[in-house]
Amino acid sequence: MAEKRELSCIDCAVVHCNKMDKAFPDFCLTTQVVTDEMKENVKKLYQEEENQKSMQAAAGVEYDGYCSLTRVQEIMEYAKRMGVKKIGIATCVGLLSESRALAKIFRYHGFEVYGAGCKVGCIRKTEIGLPEEQEQLGVNTCNPILQAQLLNEAGTELNVVVGLCVGHDSLFYKYSNALVTTAVTKDRVTGHNPVAAIYGCDFYFKKRLFPENK
Ligand code: SF4
C-alpha cells in the first residue's frame, strides 16, 4: 500500500503561486489552508517598522542585484539599506580565517565589525551535560548562546553566521537580538555547500542519503 502523507508545497509541480499561469493543485496551501484572516494578519506584520524595512531592503537587493551580486555583496547591500553600521560575525573557529577575510571586505566597505568564535568562554562539554566521549572531538563546547549574548552586548545591528554547526546555528538565531543572515552554512563533507548533496541525491550522494535503495 502506498504511504499516505500530507501533501504540501514540497509536493507541488505547478507552483501556480509564483507565475499564476496554470491552476492551483487540489491540496494547494494558498487555496486550502491560507485564510483571508491569515493574509490580513501577515500583511499587518509587514507594516511593523523593522519588518517593513527588512522587506524593502531585501526586495530591493534582489531586484537591483539579481544574478549579479554575490551573497557577500548582497549582505553588504542589505546592511546598507537597513542603515546598519556595525556587523556581528558569529563564526565557527574552524572558519576563522574565512571570517577574517569577510571582516576585511566588510571593513573596506565602511562597516564596523565585531566577531565571536564558537568556542568563546571555553566551557567544557561535560559542564553543560554533554557526554564525556564527545570531548574526543574537542574539549570545549560550541557556545552559540554566549556568541549571541556577546554580539548583543557589543551592539551589533546585523549578525552574520559563518559556518556554525547545525543546531548551534539554531540557538544563535534564537538568542541574537539583531536580525541574522547566513554567509556560510557548515557542511564538512561538501566544502560548506550543502546543496551539492541535494543535487547529487540520486547519484553521487545516493548511498549516503538513501542507504536502503542503492
Ligand atoms: S502555494 Fe499552492 S501553487 Fe504554490 S507551491 Fe504551494 S501548493 Fe503549489
Short mmCIF file of C-alpha atoms and ligand atoms in Angstrom, two decimals:
data_model
loop_
_atom_site.label_atom_id
_atom_site.label_comp_id
_atom_site.label_asym_id
_atom_site.label_seq_id
_atom_site.Cartn_x
_atom_site.Cartn_y
_atom_site.Cartn_z
CA MET A 1 0.00 0.00 0.00
CA ALA A 2 1.33 3.42 -0.90
CA GLU A 3 2.50 5.52 2.00
CA LYS A 4 -0.12 8.09 2.99
CA ARG A 5 1.30 11.52 3.52
CA GLU A 6 0.10 15.04 3.94
CA LEU A 7 0.62 16.92 0.69
CA SER A 8 2.08 20.39 0.81
CA CYS A 9 4.11 22.82 -1.27
CA ILE A 10 7.04 20.42 -1.47
CA ASP A 11 4.81 18.04 -3.46
CA CYS A 12 3.63 20.71 -5.89
CA ALA A 13 4.60 20.50 -9.53
CA VAL A 14 2.77 23.58 -10.79
CA VAL A 15 3.76 26.39 -8.40
CA HIS A 16 0.89 28.48 -9.64
CA CYS A 17 1.50 30.88 -6.72
CA ASN A 18 4.65 32.06 -8.48
CA LYS A 19 3.71 32.81 -12.07
CA MET A 20 -0.08 32.46 -11.91
CA ASP A 21 -0.02 30.72 -15.31
CA LYS A 22 -1.56 27.28 -14.58
CA ALA A 23 -4.01 26.22 -11.86
CA PHE A 24 -3.70 25.60 -8.15
CA PRO A 25 -3.45 21.90 -7.20
CA ASP A 26 -6.21 20.36 -5.05
CA PHE A 27 -4.06 20.41 -1.94
CA CYS A 28 -2.75 23.92 -2.51
CA LEU A 29 -1.86 25.72 0.68
CA THR A 30 -2.85 29.05 -0.83
CA THR A 31 -6.42 27.92 -1.55
CA GLN A 32 -6.93 25.21 1.12
CA VAL A 33 -5.04 26.41 4.19
CA VAL A 34 -4.43 30.13 3.97
CA THR A 35 -7.44 32.18 5.03
CA ASP A 36 -8.22 35.83 4.35
CA GLU A 37 -7.66 36.46 8.04
CA MET A 38 -4.17 34.92 7.89
CA LYS A 39 -3.33 37.10 4.92
CA GLU A 40 -4.57 40.25 6.66
CA ASN A 41 -2.61 39.39 9.80
CA VAL A 42 0.61 38.81 7.93
CA LYS A 43 0.16 41.99 5.91
CA LYS A 44 -0.14 43.87 9.20
CA LEU A 45 3.07 42.27 10.44
CA TYR A 46 4.88 43.51 7.33
CA GLN A 47 3.85 47.04 8.30
CA GLU A 48 5.77 46.83 11.58
CA GLU A 49 8.81 49.07 11.32
CA GLU A 50 11.65 46.53 11.34
CA ASN A 51 9.75 44.05 9.18
CA GLN A 52 8.82 46.68 6.60
CA LYS A 53 12.40 47.97 6.49
CA SER A 54 13.78 44.45 6.04
CA MET A 55 11.26 43.57 3.34
CA GLN A 56 12.03 46.78 1.45
CA ALA A 57 15.78 46.21 1.74
CA ALA A 58 15.61 42.51 0.81
CA ALA A 59 13.32 43.09 -2.16
CA GLY A 60 15.46 45.99 -3.33
CA VAL A 61 18.66 43.93 -3.14
CA GLU A 62 17.00 41.11 -5.05
CA TYR A 63 15.64 43.47 -7.69
CA ASP A 64 18.75 45.56 -8.19
CA GLY A 65 21.31 42.79 -7.84
CA TYR A 66 19.55 39.81 -9.39
CA CYS A 67 22.18 37.30 -10.56
CA SER A 68 24.88 39.96 -10.43
CA LEU A 69 25.70 40.35 -6.74
CA THR A 70 27.40 37.55 -4.80
CA ARG A 71 25.99 36.65 -1.41
CA VAL A 72 28.74 38.66 0.30
CA GLN A 73 27.83 41.72 -1.76
CA GLU A 74 24.16 41.13 -1.12
CA ILE A 75 24.77 41.06 2.64
CA MET A 76 26.58 44.40 2.47
CA GLU A 77 23.91 45.92 0.25
CA TYR A 78 21.18 44.67 2.59
CA ALA A 79 23.10 46.06 5.59
CA LYS A 80 23.48 49.47 3.92
CA ARG A 81 19.80 49.64 3.08
CA MET A 82 18.97 48.67 6.67
CA GLY A 83 21.13 51.52 7.95
CA VAL A 84 23.50 49.09 9.68
CA LYS A 85 26.90 50.43 10.72
CA LYS A 86 28.12 47.58 12.92
CA ILE A 87 28.03 43.97 11.72
CA GLY A 88 28.49 40.99 14.03
CA ILE A 89 30.06 37.77 12.82
CA ALA A 90 29.22 34.54 14.65
CA THR A 91 31.89 32.23 13.38
CA CYS A 92 32.99 28.64 13.71
CA VAL A 93 36.59 28.72 14.92
CA GLY A 94 37.42 26.31 12.09
CA LEU A 95 36.46 29.11 9.70
CA LEU A 96 38.19 31.98 11.48
CA SER A 97 40.44 32.82 8.54
CA GLU A 98 37.38 32.99 6.26
CA SER A 99 35.67 35.22 8.82
CA ARG A 100 38.75 37.44 8.95
CA ALA A 101 38.63 37.76 5.18
CA LEU A 102 34.93 38.54 5.34
CA ALA A 103 35.59 41.20 8.01
CA LYS A 104 38.28 42.70 5.77
CA ILE A 105 35.73 43.04 2.97
CA PHE A 106 33.08 44.49 5.29
CA ARG A 107 35.59 46.98 6.75
CA TYR A 108 36.78 48.02 3.31
CA HIS A 109 33.17 48.94 2.58
CA GLY A 110 32.91 51.06 5.71
CA PHE A 111 31.33 48.71 8.25
CA GLU A 112 32.48 48.23 11.80
CA VAL A 113 32.86 44.51 12.54
CA TYR A 114 32.83 42.55 15.77
CA GLY A 115 33.10 38.77 15.90
CA ALA A 116 32.61 35.95 18.38
CA GLY A 117 34.04 32.47 17.81
CA CYS A 118 32.08 29.36 18.63
CA LYS A 119 34.34 28.17 21.45
CA VAL A 120 34.27 31.52 23.25
CA GLY A 121 34.11 31.16 27.04
CA CYS A 122 35.97 27.83 27.00
CA ILE A 123 33.21 25.85 28.68
CA ARG A 124 33.82 22.09 28.72
CA LYS A 125 31.22 19.93 27.03
CA THR A 126 30.69 17.96 30.26
CA GLU A 127 29.92 21.19 32.14
CA ILE A 128 26.68 21.57 30.19
CA GLY A 129 25.75 17.92 30.34
CA LEU A 130 27.19 16.66 27.05
CA PRO A 131 28.59 13.10 27.02
CA GLU A 132 32.24 12.81 28.03
CA GLU A 133 33.22 10.80 24.93
CA GLN A 134 32.32 13.80 22.76
CA GLU A 135 35.27 15.63 24.27
CA GLN A 136 37.42 13.45 21.99
CA LEU A 137 36.43 15.83 19.18
CA GLY A 138 37.46 18.83 21.27
CA VAL A 139 37.11 19.51 24.97
CA ASN A 140 35.20 22.78 24.79
CA THR A 141 31.63 23.07 23.63
CA CYS A 142 30.46 25.32 20.85
CA ASN A 143 28.70 28.14 22.62
CA PRO A 144 26.12 29.77 20.37
CA ILE A 145 24.11 31.34 23.20
CA LEU A 146 27.19 33.12 24.53
CA GLN A 147 28.15 34.14 20.99
CA ALA A 148 24.75 35.78 20.63
CA GLN A 149 24.97 37.41 24.05
CA LEU A 150 28.40 38.86 23.28
CA LEU A 151 27.24 40.26 19.95
CA ASN A 152 24.13 41.63 21.68
CA GLU A 153 26.35 43.37 24.25
CA ALA A 154 28.58 44.76 21.51
CA GLY A 155 25.51 46.32 19.92
CA THR A 156 25.87 44.71 16.51
CA GLU A 157 22.99 45.71 14.26
CA LEU A 158 23.05 42.76 11.87
CA ASN A 159 24.63 39.40 12.64
CA VAL A 160 26.17 37.13 10.04
CA VAL A 161 26.65 33.41 10.60
CA VAL A 162 29.81 31.83 9.27
CA GLY A 163 29.74 28.05 9.45
CA LEU A 164 28.05 27.38 12.77
CA CYS A 165 27.13 23.71 13.23
CA VAL A 166 23.57 22.64 12.59
CA GLY A 167 21.58 23.24 15.77
CA HIS A 168 24.21 25.58 17.18
CA ASP A 169 23.13 27.96 14.45
CA SER A 170 19.52 27.44 15.55
CA LEU A 171 20.32 28.59 19.07
CA PHE A 172 22.34 31.52 17.78
CA TYR A 173 19.33 32.64 15.70
CA LYS A 174 17.15 32.23 18.79
CA TYR A 175 19.29 34.36 21.12
CA SER A 176 20.52 37.05 18.74
CA ASN A 177 18.85 40.41 19.35
CA ALA A 178 19.75 41.65 15.89
CA LEU A 179 18.41 40.13 12.71
CA VAL A 180 20.62 37.33 11.40
CA THR A 181 21.66 36.28 7.93
CA THR A 182 23.91 33.41 6.92
CA ALA A 183 27.05 33.77 4.84
CA VAL A 184 28.30 30.19 5.17
CA THR A 185 26.33 27.06 6.02
CA LYS A 186 28.54 24.41 7.56
CA ASP A 187 28.86 21.13 5.68
CA ARG A 188 32.07 19.31 6.49
CA VAL A 189 31.65 16.90 3.58
CA THR A 190 30.89 19.25 0.70
CA GLY A 191 33.13 22.22 1.47
CA HIS A 192 30.19 24.04 3.07
CA ASN A 193 27.97 23.64 0.05
CA PRO A 194 25.04 21.54 1.34
CA VAL A 195 23.10 21.84 -1.89
CA ALA A 196 25.73 19.59 -3.53
CA ALA A 197 24.27 16.63 -1.64
CA ILE A 198 20.76 17.65 -2.68
CA TYR A 199 21.73 17.98 -6.35
CA GLY A 200 23.54 14.66 -6.10
CA CYS A 201 20.96 12.74 -4.05
CA ASP A 202 20.08 10.44 -6.96
CA PHE A 203 23.67 9.74 -7.91
CA TYR A 204 26.93 10.58 -6.12
CA PHE A 205 25.27 11.07 -2.74
CA LYS A 206 22.62 8.36 -3.18
CA LYS A 207 24.23 5.74 -0.95
CA ARG A 208 24.66 8.22 1.88
CA LEU A 209 21.16 9.62 1.67
CA PHE A 210 19.11 6.55 0.72
CA PRO A 211 21.21 3.69 2.13
CA GLU A 212 18.42 1.08 1.73
CA ASN A 213 17.85 1.60 -2.04
CA LYS A 214 21.23 1.56 -3.66
S1 SF4 B 1 1.03 27.51 -2.64
FE1 SF4 B 1 -0.09 26.11 -3.96
S2 SF4 B 1 0.66 26.51 -6.03
FE2 SF4 B 1 2.15 27.39 -4.60
S3 SF4 B 1 3.69 25.79 -4.29
FE3 SF4 B 1 2.19 25.61 -2.65
S4 SF4 B 1 0.75 24.09 -3.39
FE4 SF4 B 1 1.88 24.83 -5.20
#
